[in-house]
Each structure stands twice: as C-alpha cells, then as structure tokens.
C-alpha cells in the first residue's frame, strides 16, 4: 500500500508540473470531440445512433473519440470520386448504345435498377452453383481457360489447402502471361501469411489488400477499418463471372470438423453481366491500390444466353442505404412468398418492418438461419430478432445439416437474388457488397428446388422457443441485439 501511495503521489506531482500540457491535451480532445459531434449531426442516418454517439462524445471523450474515428466517421467521398472518374453514371447510356438493356425488366423493377445505377442486362447465361465443390471446381476450370485477364476478389482467404489450390491456379496463369489481379480484405484475410502473398507476387500476380492505402489515421480522413470489402468475385477474360457466398478456406468445402457440411451458394454468369462485374472490381482495385486497370474498348459484347441479370454493387459510398432499399423493395412487392437464406439475422428497423408487414398481409415469409454458430455475438443477437419475427408470423427455420452460409432471396415466381449480402446492418450499411438479381423462370425454378431441399433439412422455430431458454441466455441475446448497428 505504501508503494501504491508513493506511485500515486509521483503521478500527481508529474501532472502538477505539466499542467499546461495536460490542459492542452484535454482541450484538444474536447475540440476533436466537438468536430466529431458536428459531423455526426450533419451526417446522421438514424437519430438513435447519433444521440448515442453525441452523449458518449460529451461524457466519455477519452474513449469515444478514438472509437468514433474507427466506427462512426463514415467518409467515402474518395471512392465516390473514383466511381465518377470511371464513368459509373454513364453506364446505363452505354448499355443502351450497345443494345444490352432489357427494357421490360428494367421498367418492371425501377427501384432495383435505380439502386444499381444500371439497367437489367439481357443476353446472359447463368448457372447455379450449390456448395463448395461445385463452386471452386468451376472457378478453377475458368481460371485454367483464362487467356487475357483474371480478377480474383474475396473477403476471406486462408493459407490452407484450398487457398493454396487457388493460388497455384492463379500462379500458373500469371506465368503463362495472363494478367492476374488478387484483391483481399485486410480484416477478413488478416491471418493470410506473408509467404502466401510473396509467392503470388513473385509469380507476377498483382496483389493488394483493400485497405492497404487506408490503414492509419490521416489529417484528411480516418482509417476505414470498420468498412470492409465483403465481395466475393472472380471474373475471367471479361466474359464470365462468379459471385456468391463462398470465401476461400477449407471450411467452405466441408473440410472443417466443427462445421461439417458447409451449405453455400454461388452463381456463374456469362455475358454482359460479367462485364458489369468486372467494372465493380476495377473500381475496388483503383481505390485500394491507386492504380487503374485499363479495360478493352469494345463495340460489341457477346450475349450467349436468354437471361436478364441486374448487377448491384453497394457500399458505404452510396448516398443512401441502397442495399437495404433494394431488399425492402423486394419485400414490399411480394404477393405470395418471400424466402430468405442468410447466416446472420441482425436487420435494421426498416427491414424488420418490411418483412413483418409482408407476413401480416399473408405472404409466406420464411427465413433460413444456421443452427450452428460461427460468431457468438451475431448468433446471440439473431435469436432475439428471431423471436421478434416469429411473434409476427414470419417462419424462421434453423438449418441442421451442417452450417448455412448461403445468401439467397426468392420472391414469388418473379425475382431471385444471389450474392454476398447478409441480412444484417453491416451488409446493408457498412460493407461493400455485390448482389446479382435474376428474373428468368429457369433460375427461379432452380433456386426454388434448392431452397425447398434446404427447408427440408431445417427445423421450424416455434413462438415459445425463445422464452423457454434460460434467463441468462435471453439477457445475453438481448444485450447482443443492442450492438446491432455494428454487427
């Protein structure tokens, strides 16, 4: 105790001798907190979230100011400038000039088209890829066919057997003279080894982390650690693209004992939609690396099929929460059924309202979630939301045949989405995501068959399930729900 008293006295003496520095630090901290508060007021999206930030900035600035720079300071004007530089606003006109626009589908789905900023593109050929073996087998075959360029982008890439298989495929093409671009998210791929990256670079693969040039606090902006690139995309020769829920790790092909069978969905598209996917990658690459990929100038794009596809990249650079807008629109238009598969259920109030309203007007609203957990907090929060939905007529199922990671929506017999979007605030508001929307009967029937099988391997949640849980579990679930803005 004597030692502690001496230490405290020494600390007080040091502070007394440096009152000027202490006062300057406190003043600077409160000025910074004030700047953050003004910015939050001017850029507020929800009053609840903004009030929480303002109170914390006022009462706990020492803790809140650093957290605000990481989680609250949303500034992607530089990404928006890249979109303008690469002519995103001109793409609808360009699609018209090339005769790629499906005017009928674009007219039938005006909200989705406006959110995407491009029309539905006609003339595509699409194939549903169920689970990892089909997905990565198709991707490896496509890479082996590459003649000019490969764009390879995933949120999570592991240095394991599957990761090395994909690296080998990319290295072989790079050594054959194909331009190979490898883009990964720094958070999702945080464990990716330097040896793995250097091996790719040594073979001529261009490698970049999404936040590589945006890691640290700068005078002109904060770090973007909280804003992650969650897209999973492979484009080969600008003619075929692969989009869906899989990341590159052994667990995604069922090699993990805890998860067992990994239930996931990807889709292959060939035609104009592949070009639109390539443009999404080019935007991400320019923002991440600072270098622009020169795309070939074409006067004609092959149209190998009869399917219309809408390519919808969304993210924090959007002016509105456009990803959520698109899914709310699908829920609002549903007349007969709305089937959703997602590994995480942490939706915003708007999305909750849209789904509950659909169920209450008689739509068969089903949400399929995993029984197993992979992230404790999100898993707990999903149980609290599950109870809210079940009480209002939404049918919530828990997938029991392994782990469910698929991100698919089926609306009536009219619309299907396949992509990277989870039903949580992070996907709807924070992350960069990519969704493909389909309207062709062939894809709708294939997805219907797939989801029917999935529901047969799931258990229905009854209204009293949550209340029958232990009190501790319910407290933890409701507590995790409070963190929903950042989950």
Coordinates of C-alpha atoms in Angstrom, one line a residue:
X1 CA 0.0 0.0 0.0
X2 CA 2.9 2.3 0.8
X3 CA 4.3 1.6 -2.7
X4 CA 0.9 2.5 -4.3
X5 CA 0.7 5.7 -2.4
X6 CA 4.2 6.7 -3.5
X7 CA 3.3 5.9 -7.1
X8 CA 0.1 7.9 -6.9
X9 CA 1.9 10.9 -5.4
X10 CA 4.6 10.7 -8.1
X11 CA 1.9 10.7 -10.8
X12 CA 0.1 13.7 -9.3
X13 CA 3.4 15.6 -9.0
X14 CA 4.2 14.9 -12.6
X15 CA 0.8 16.2 -13.7
X16 CA 1.1 19.3 -11.5
X17 CA 4.5 20.1 -13.1
X18 CA 2.9 19.7 -16.6
X19 CA -0.5 21.4 -16.2
X20 CA -0.1 23.3 -19.4
X21 CA 0.4 20.1 -21.4
X22 CA -2.4 18.4 -19.6
X23 CA -4.8 21.3 -20.3
X24 CA -3.7 21.4 -23.9
X25 CA -4.4 17.7 -24.3
X26 CA -7.8 17.9 -22.7
X27 CA -8.7 21.0 -24.8
X28 CA -7.6 19.2 -28.0
X29 CA -9.6 16.2 -27.0
X30 CA -12.8 18.2 -26.5
X31 CA -12.2 20.2 -29.7
X32 CA -11.9 16.9 -31.6
X33 CA -15.0 15.5 -29.8
X34 CA -16.8 18.7 -30.9
X35 CA -15.7 18.2 -34.5
X36 CA -16.9 14.6 -34.4
X37 CA -20.2 15.7 -32.8
X38 CA -20.9 18.3 -35.5
X39 CA -20.0 15.8 -38.2
X40 CA -22.4 13.3 -36.7
X41 CA -25.2 15.8 -36.6
X42 CA -24.7 16.8 -40.2
X43 CA -24.3 13.2 -41.5
X44 CA -26.9 11.5 -39.2
X45 CA -28.7 8.5 -40.6
X46 CA -30.6 7.4 -37.5
X47 CA -31.5 9.6 -34.6
X48 CA -30.9 6.7 -32.1
X49 CA -27.4 6.0 -33.3
X50 CA -26.5 9.7 -33.5
X51 CA -27.8 10.5 -30.0
X52 CA -25.8 7.6 -28.6
X53 CA -22.6 9.0 -30.2
X54 CA -23.3 12.5 -29.1
X55 CA -23.8 11.5 -25.4
X56 CA -20.7 9.4 -25.5
X57 CA -18.6 12.1 -27.1
X58 CA -19.7 14.5 -24.4
X59 CA -19.4 12.3 -21.3
X60 CA -16.6 9.9 -22.3
X61 CA -14.5 11.7 -25.0
X62 CA -11.3 9.8 -24.0
X63 CA -12.8 6.5 -25.0
X64 CA -15.3 7.7 -27.6
X65 CA -13.2 9.9 -29.9
X66 CA -10.9 7.0 -31.0
X67 CA -13.9 4.7 -31.4
X68 CA -15.7 7.3 -33.5
X69 CA -12.8 7.6 -35.9
X70 CA -12.9 3.8 -36.4
X71 CA -16.7 3.1 -36.3
X72 CA -18.5 6.3 -36.7
X73 CA -16.6 8.5 -39.2
X74 CA -18.1 7.4 -42.5
X75 CA -16.2 9.2 -45.3
X76 CA -16.0 7.6 -48.7
X77 CA -16.1 10.7 -50.9
X78 CA -12.8 9.5 -52.4
X79 CA -14.5 6.2 -53.5
X80 CA -17.4 8.2 -55.0
X81 CA -14.9 10.3 -57.0
X82 CA -13.5 7.0 -58.4
X83 CA -16.9 5.9 -59.4
X84 CA -17.4 9.2 -61.2
X85 CA -13.9 9.0 -62.8
X86 CA -14.7 5.6 -64.2
X87 CA -18.0 6.7 -65.6
X88 CA -20.5 4.9 -63.5
X89 CA -23.2 7.4 -64.3
X90 CA -22.7 6.8 -68.0
X91 CA -23.1 3.0 -67.8
X92 CA -26.9 3.0 -68.4
X93 CA -26.5 5.1 -71.5
X94 CA -23.6 2.9 -72.7
X95 CA -25.6 -0.3 -72.2
X96 CA -28.4 1.2 -74.3
X97 CA -25.9 2.1 -77.1
X98 CA -24.6 -1.5 -77.1
X99 CA -28.1 -2.9 -77.2
X100 CA -27.7 -4.7 -73.9
X101 CA -30.6 -3.2 -71.9
X102 CA -33.6 -5.4 -71.1
X103 CA -36.1 -2.5 -71.1
X104 CA -39.0 -4.6 -70.0
X105 CA -37.3 -5.9 -66.8
X106 CA -35.8 -2.5 -66.1
X107 CA -39.3 -1.0 -66.3
X108 CA -40.8 -3.7 -64.1
X109 CA -38.2 -3.2 -61.4
X110 CA -37.4 0.5 -61.4
X111 CA -36.3 0.7 -57.7
X112 CA -33.7 -2.1 -58.2
X113 CA -32.4 -0.5 -61.4
X114 CA -32.1 2.9 -59.8
X115 CA -30.3 1.5 -56.8
X116 CA -27.9 -0.4 -59.1
X117 CA -27.4 2.6 -61.3
X118 CA -27.6 0.3 -64.4
X119 CA -30.4 -1.5 -66.2
X120 CA -31.1 -5.2 -66.3
X121 CA -28.7 -6.6 -68.9
X122 CA -30.1 -9.1 -71.4
X123 CA -28.4 -12.0 -73.2
X124 CA -26.8 -13.7 -70.2
X125 CA -26.2 -17.4 -69.5
X126 CA -26.4 -18.3 -65.8
X127 CA -25.7 -21.4 -63.8
X128 CA -26.5 -22.1 -60.1
X129 CA -23.5 -23.5 -58.1
X130 CA -24.5 -25.3 -55.0
X131 CA -21.8 -25.8 -52.3
X132 CA -18.1 -25.6 -52.4
X133 CA -17.0 -28.4 -54.6
X134 CA -19.2 -27.2 -57.5
X135 CA -18.2 -23.6 -56.9
X136 CA -14.4 -23.9 -56.7
X137 CA -14.3 -26.7 -59.3
X138 CA -16.0 -24.3 -61.7
X139 CA -13.7 -21.4 -60.7
X140 CA -10.6 -23.4 -61.1
X141 CA -11.7 -24.6 -64.6
X142 CA -12.5 -21.0 -65.6
X143 CA -9.1 -19.8 -64.4
X144 CA -7.4 -22.5 -66.4
X145 CA -9.2 -21.2 -69.5
X146 CA -8.1 -17.6 -69.0
X147 CA -6.4 -16.1 -72.0
X148 CA -6.0 -12.4 -71.1
X149 CA -7.1 -11.4 -67.5
X150 CA -8.3 -12.8 -64.2
X151 CA -9.9 -10.7 -61.4
X152 CA -9.9 -12.6 -58.1
X153 CA -11.5 -11.0 -55.1
X154 CA -12.6 -12.5 -51.8
X155 CA -13.3 -11.2 -48.3
X156 CA -11.6 -14.1 -46.5
X157 CA -8.7 -16.0 -48.0
X158 CA -6.8 -18.6 -45.9
X159 CA -3.4 -20.1 -46.3
X160 CA -4.7 -23.6 -46.2
X161 CA -5.2 -26.4 -48.7
X162 CA -8.0 -24.7 -50.7
X163 CA -6.2 -21.3 -50.6
X164 CA -3.0 -22.9 -51.9
X165 CA -5.0 -24.7 -54.7
X166 CA -6.4 -21.4 -55.8
X167 CA -3.0 -19.7 -55.6
X168 CA -1.5 -22.4 -57.7
X169 CA -4.2 -21.9 -60.4
X170 CA -3.6 -18.2 -60.4
X171 CA 0.2 -18.5 -60.5
X172 CA 0.1 -20.9 -63.4
X173 CA -1.9 -18.4 -65.4
X174 CA 0.3 -15.5 -64.4
X175 CA 3.4 -17.4 -65.6
X176 CA 1.6 -18.1 -68.9
X177 CA 1.3 -14.3 -69.5
X178 CA -2.3 -13.7 -68.2
X179 CA -2.8 -10.6 -66.2
X180 CA -3.9 -11.7 -62.7
X181 CA -5.3 -9.3 -60.1
X182 CA -5.7 -10.6 -56.5
X183 CA -7.7 -8.4 -54.1
X184 CA -8.4 -9.4 -50.5
X185 CA -10.0 -7.7 -47.5
X186 CA -7.4 -6.9 -44.7
X187 CA -9.8 -7.8 -41.9
X188 CA -11.4 -10.9 -43.4
X189 CA -7.9 -12.2 -44.5
X190 CA -6.0 -10.9 -41.5
X191 CA -4.3 -14.3 -41.0
X192 CA -3.1 -14.6 -44.6
X193 CA 0.7 -15.2 -44.4
X194 CA 3.4 -13.1 -45.9
X195 CA 4.8 -16.2 -47.6
X196 CA 1.4 -16.7 -49.3
X197 CA 1.3 -13.2 -50.6
X198 CA 5.0 -13.1 -51.7
X199 CA 4.6 -16.3 -53.6
X200 CA 1.8 -14.7 -55.6
X201 CA 3.8 -11.5 -56.2
X202 CA 6.9 -13.4 -57.2
X203 CA 5.0 -15.2 -59.9
X204 CA 3.7 -11.9 -61.3
X205 CA 0.3 -11.7 -59.7
X206 CA -0.8 -8.2 -58.8
X207 CA -1.8 -8.4 -55.1
X208 CA -3.5 -5.7 -53.0
X209 CA -5.3 -5.5 -49.7
X210 CA -8.5 -3.4 -49.8
X211 CA -7.3 -1.1 -47.0
X212 CA -3.7 -1.2 -48.0
X213 CA -3.5 2.6 -48.6
X214 CA -6.1 3.5 -45.9
X215 CA -4.9 1.9 -42.7
X216 CA -3.9 4.8 -40.4
X217 CA -5.5 8.0 -39.2
X218 CA -4.6 10.8 -41.5
X219 CA -5.2 14.6 -41.4
X220 CA -7.7 14.3 -44.3
X221 CA -9.6 11.3 -43.0
X222 CA -9.8 8.4 -40.6
X223 CA -9.0 4.8 -41.1
X224 CA -11.6 2.6 -42.7
X225 CA -11.0 -0.5 -40.6
X226 CA -14.7 -0.9 -39.9
X227 CA -15.7 -0.6 -43.6
X228 CA -14.8 -3.9 -45.2
X229 CA -15.0 -5.3 -48.7
X230 CA -17.2 -8.3 -48.3
X231 CA -17.5 -9.0 -52.1
X232 CA -16.6 -12.5 -53.5
X233 CA -16.0 -12.2 -57.2
X234 CA -14.0 -13.9 -59.9
X235 CA -14.0 -12.5 -63.5
X236 CA -12.2 -14.3 -66.3
X237 CA -11.5 -12.5 -69.6
X238 CA -14.4 -10.1 -69.0
X239 CA -16.7 -12.9 -70.3
X240 CA -17.6 -15.0 -67.3
X241 CA -18.0 -14.1 -63.6
X242 CA -18.6 -15.9 -60.3
X243 CA -20.4 -14.3 -57.4
X244 CA -21.8 -15.7 -54.2
X245 CA -21.3 -16.5 -50.5
X246 CA -18.1 -18.6 -50.6
X247 CA -14.8 -17.5 -49.2
X248 CA -11.5 -19.2 -49.9
X249 CA -10.9 -21.6 -47.0
X250 CA -11.1 -25.3 -46.3
X251 CA -14.3 -24.9 -44.2
X252 CA -16.1 -23.7 -47.3
X253 CA -15.7 -27.1 -49.0
X254 CA -16.7 -29.1 -45.9
X255 CA -13.2 -29.8 -44.5
X256 CA -13.8 -28.4 -41.0
X257 CA -14.9 -30.9 -38.4
X258 CA -16.9 -28.4 -36.3
X259 CA -18.9 -27.0 -39.2
X260 CA -19.1 -30.2 -41.2
X261 CA -21.2 -29.8 -44.4
X262 CA -20.9 -26.2 -45.5
X263 CA -24.1 -25.1 -47.2
X264 CA -23.4 -22.2 -49.5
X265 CA -24.4 -20.8 -52.9
X266 CA -22.6 -19.2 -55.8
X267 CA -23.6 -18.4 -59.4
X268 CA -21.8 -18.3 -62.7
X269 CA -22.8 -15.7 -65.3
X270 CA -21.6 -15.4 -68.8
X271 CA -22.3 -12.3 -71.0
X272 CA -22.9 -8.6 -70.3
X273 CA -23.4 -9.2 -66.6
X274 CA -19.8 -10.4 -66.4
X275 CA -18.6 -7.1 -67.9
X276 CA -20.6 -5.2 -65.2
X277 CA -19.0 -7.4 -62.5
X278 CA -15.6 -6.5 -64.0
X279 CA -16.4 -2.8 -63.7
X280 CA -17.1 -3.3 -60.0
X281 CA -13.7 -4.9 -59.5
X282 CA -12.0 -2.1 -61.4
X283 CA -13.5 0.5 -59.0
X284 CA -12.4 -1.5 -55.9
X285 CA -8.9 -2.0 -57.3
X286 CA -8.4 1.7 -58.1
X287 CA -9.5 2.7 -54.6
X288 CA -7.4 0.0 -52.9
X289 CA -4.2 0.2 -55.0
X290 CA -4.3 3.7 -56.5
X291 CA -3.7 2.2 -60.0
X292 CA -6.2 2.0 -62.8
X293 CA -6.9 -1.1 -64.8
X294 CA -7.3 -0.3 -68.5
X295 CA -10.3 -2.1 -69.9
X296 CA -10.5 -3.1 -73.5
X297 CA -12.6 -0.8 -75.7
X298 CA -15.4 -2.8 -77.3
X299 CA -18.2 -2.0 -79.7
X300 CA -20.0 -5.3 -79.2
X301 CA -20.4 -7.6 -76.2
X302 CA -21.3 -11.3 -76.6
X303 CA -24.8 -12.3 -75.5
X304 CA -24.6 -16.1 -75.1
X305 CA -27.9 -16.7 -73.3
X306 CA -31.5 -15.5 -72.7
X307 CA -31.4 -14.4 -69.1
X308 CA -31.6 -10.9 -67.8
X309 CA -29.4 -10.0 -64.9
X310 CA -29.0 -6.9 -62.7
X311 CA -25.6 -6.4 -61.2
X312 CA -25.8 -4.4 -58.0
X313 CA -22.6 -3.3 -56.2
X314 CA -23.5 -1.5 -52.9
X315 CA -21.4 0.0 -50.1
X316 CA -20.7 2.9 -47.7
X317 CA -20.0 5.3 -50.6
X318 CA -23.7 5.1 -51.6
X319 CA -25.7 8.3 -50.9
X320 CA -28.5 6.3 -49.2
X321 CA -28.6 2.9 -47.6
X322 CA -29.3 1.5 -51.1
X323 CA -28.6 -2.1 -50.3
X324 CA -31.4 -2.2 -47.7
X325 CA -33.6 -0.2 -50.0
X326 CA -33.4 -3.0 -52.6
X327 CA -34.3 -5.7 -50.2
X328 CA -37.1 -3.7 -48.7
X329 CA -38.5 -3.2 -52.2
X330 CA -38.5 -6.9 -52.8
X331 CA -40.4 -7.5 -49.6
X332 CA -42.9 -4.8 -50.4
X333 CA -43.6 -6.3 -53.8
X334 CA -44.0 -9.9 -52.6
X335 CA -47.5 -11.2 -53.0
X336 CA -47.2 -15.0 -52.4
X337 CA -43.9 -15.9 -50.9
X338 CA -40.6 -14.4 -49.8
X339 CA -37.9 -17.0 -48.9
X340 CA -34.6 -15.8 -47.5
X341 CA -31.4 -17.7 -46.5
X342 CA -28.8 -15.8 -44.5
X343 CA -26.2 -16.9 -41.9
X344 CA -26.8 -13.7 -39.9
X345 CA -30.0 -12.0 -39.0
X346 CA -29.4 -8.6 -37.5
X347 CA -31.6 -6.3 -39.6
X348 CA -32.4 -2.6 -39.4
X349 CA -35.9 -1.4 -38.2
X350 CA -36.9 -0.7 -41.9
X351 CA -36.0 -4.3 -42.9
X352 CA -37.8 -5.7 -39.9
X353 CA -40.9 -3.7 -40.7
X354 CA -40.9 -4.7 -44.4
X355 CA -40.6 -8.4 -43.6
X356 CA -43.2 -8.4 -40.8
X357 CA -45.6 -6.4 -42.9
X358 CA -45.3 -8.9 -45.7
X359 CA -46.1 -11.8 -43.3
X360 CA -49.0 -9.9 -41.8
X361 CA -50.6 -9.4 -45.2
X362 CA -50.4 -13.2 -45.9
X363 CA -47.1 -13.6 -47.7
X364 CA -45.3 -16.9 -47.0
X365 CA -42.2 -15.2 -45.4
X366 CA -39.5 -17.7 -44.5
X367 CA -36.0 -17.0 -43.1
X368 CA -33.5 -19.8 -43.0
X369 CA -30.7 -19.5 -40.5
X370 CA -27.9 -21.7 -39.3
X371 CA -28.3 -23.8 -36.2
X372 CA -24.6 -23.8 -35.6
X373 CA -22.7 -20.6 -34.7
X374 CA -19.6 -19.2 -36.1
X375 CA -19.6 -15.7 -34.4
X376 CA -21.0 -15.7 -30.9
X377 CA -22.3 -12.1 -30.7
X378 CA -24.2 -12.2 -34.1
X379 CA -25.5 -15.7 -33.3
X380 CA -26.9 -14.5 -30.0
X381 CA -28.4 -11.4 -31.5
X382 CA -30.1 -13.4 -34.2
X383 CA -32.1 -15.3 -31.6
X384 CA -33.5 -12.1 -30.2
X385 CA -34.5 -11.0 -33.7
X386 CA -35.8 -14.5 -34.4
X387 CA -38.3 -14.1 -31.5
X388 CA -39.5 -10.7 -32.8
X389 CA -40.2 -12.2 -36.3
X390 CA -41.8 -15.4 -35.1
X391 CA -44.2 -13.4 -32.9
X392 CA -45.4 -11.6 -36.1
X393 CA -46.0 -14.5 -38.4
X394 CA -42.6 -14.9 -40.1
X395 CA -41.5 -18.5 -40.3
X396 CA -37.9 -18.9 -39.0
X397 CA -36.1 -22.1 -39.7
X398 CA -32.7 -23.3 -38.4
X399 CA -30.6 -25.3 -40.8
X400 CA -29.4 -28.6 -39.1
X401 CA -27.4 -30.4 -41.8
X402 CA -24.1 -28.6 -41.2
X403 CA -23.5 -24.8 -41.4
X404 CA -25.6 -22.5 -43.6
X405 CA -23.8 -19.6 -45.2
X406 CA -25.9 -19.0 -48.3
X407 CA -27.2 -15.6 -49.2
X408 CA -30.2 -16.1 -51.4
X409 CA -33.7 -14.5 -51.7
X410 CA -36.6 -15.8 -53.7
X411 CA -39.7 -13.6 -54.2
X412 CA -42.9 -15.1 -55.7
X413 CA -42.1 -16.6 -59.1
X414 CA -40.6 -13.3 -60.2
X415 CA -37.3 -12.5 -58.6
X416 CA -34.1 -14.1 -57.2
X417 CA -31.1 -12.5 -55.6
X418 CA -27.8 -14.3 -55.1
X419 CA -24.8 -12.6 -53.7
X420 CA -22.7 -11.6 -50.7
X421 CA -25.3 -9.7 -48.7
X422 CA -26.2 -10.9 -45.2
X423 CA -29.4 -9.7 -43.5
X424 CA -27.6 -7.5 -41.0
X425 CA -26.7 -3.9 -40.6
X426 CA -23.1 -4.5 -41.6
X427 CA -24.1 -5.7 -45.1
X428 CA -26.8 -3.2 -45.5
X429 CA -24.9 -0.1 -44.3
X430 CA -21.2 -0.7 -43.7
X431 CA -19.7 -3.3 -46.0
X432 CA -19.0 -3.2 -49.8
X433 CA -21.3 -5.9 -51.2
X434 CA -22.3 -7.4 -54.6
X435 CA -25.7 -8.8 -55.5
X436 CA -27.0 -10.3 -58.7
X437 CA -30.7 -10.2 -59.4
X438 CA -32.4 -12.7 -61.8
X439 CA -35.9 -12.8 -63.3
X440 CA -35.8 -15.7 -65.7
X441 CA -38.0 -18.7 -65.0
X442 CA -35.1 -21.2 -65.3
X443 CA -33.2 -19.6 -62.4
X444 CA -36.3 -19.1 -60.3
X445 CA -37.2 -22.8 -60.6
X446 CA -33.6 -23.9 -59.9
X447 CA -33.5 -21.7 -56.7
X448 CA -36.9 -22.9 -55.6
X449 CA -35.8 -26.6 -55.8
X450 CA -32.6 -25.7 -53.9
X451 CA -34.4 -23.9 -51.2
X452 CA -37.1 -26.5 -50.8
X453 CA -34.4 -29.0 -50.1
X454 CA -32.8 -26.7 -47.6
X455 CA -36.0 -26.2 -45.7
X456 CA -36.4 -30.0 -45.5
X457 CA -33.1 -30.1 -43.7
X458 CA -34.1 -27.5 -41.1
X459 CA -36.4 -27.2 -38.0
X460 CA -39.1 -24.6 -37.7
X461 CA -38.8 -22.3 -34.7
X462 CA -42.0 -22.2 -32.6
X463 CA -43.2 -19.0 -30.9
X464 CA -42.4 -20.0 -27.3
X465 CA -38.8 -21.2 -28.1
X466 CA -37.0 -18.0 -27.0
X467 CA -39.0 -17.6 -23.8
X468 CA -38.2 -21.3 -22.9
X469 CA -34.5 -20.5 -23.0
X470 CA -32.6 -19.8 -19.7
X471 CA -32.8 -16.2 -18.4
X472 CA -29.1 -15.8 -18.8
X473 CA -29.3 -16.7 -22.5
X474 CA -32.2 -14.2 -23.1
X475 CA -30.2 -11.5 -21.3
X476 CA -27.1 -12.2 -23.5
X477 CA -29.2 -12.3 -26.7
X478 CA -30.9 -9.0 -25.9
X479 CA -27.6 -7.5 -25.0
X480 CA -26.0 -8.6 -28.2
X481 CA -29.0 -7.1 -30.1
X482 CA -28.0 -3.7 -28.7
X483 CA -24.8 -4.0 -30.7
X484 CA -26.7 -4.5 -33.9
X485 CA -25.6 -1.2 -35.6
X486 CA -22.0 -2.6 -35.9
X487 CA -22.7 -6.3 -36.2

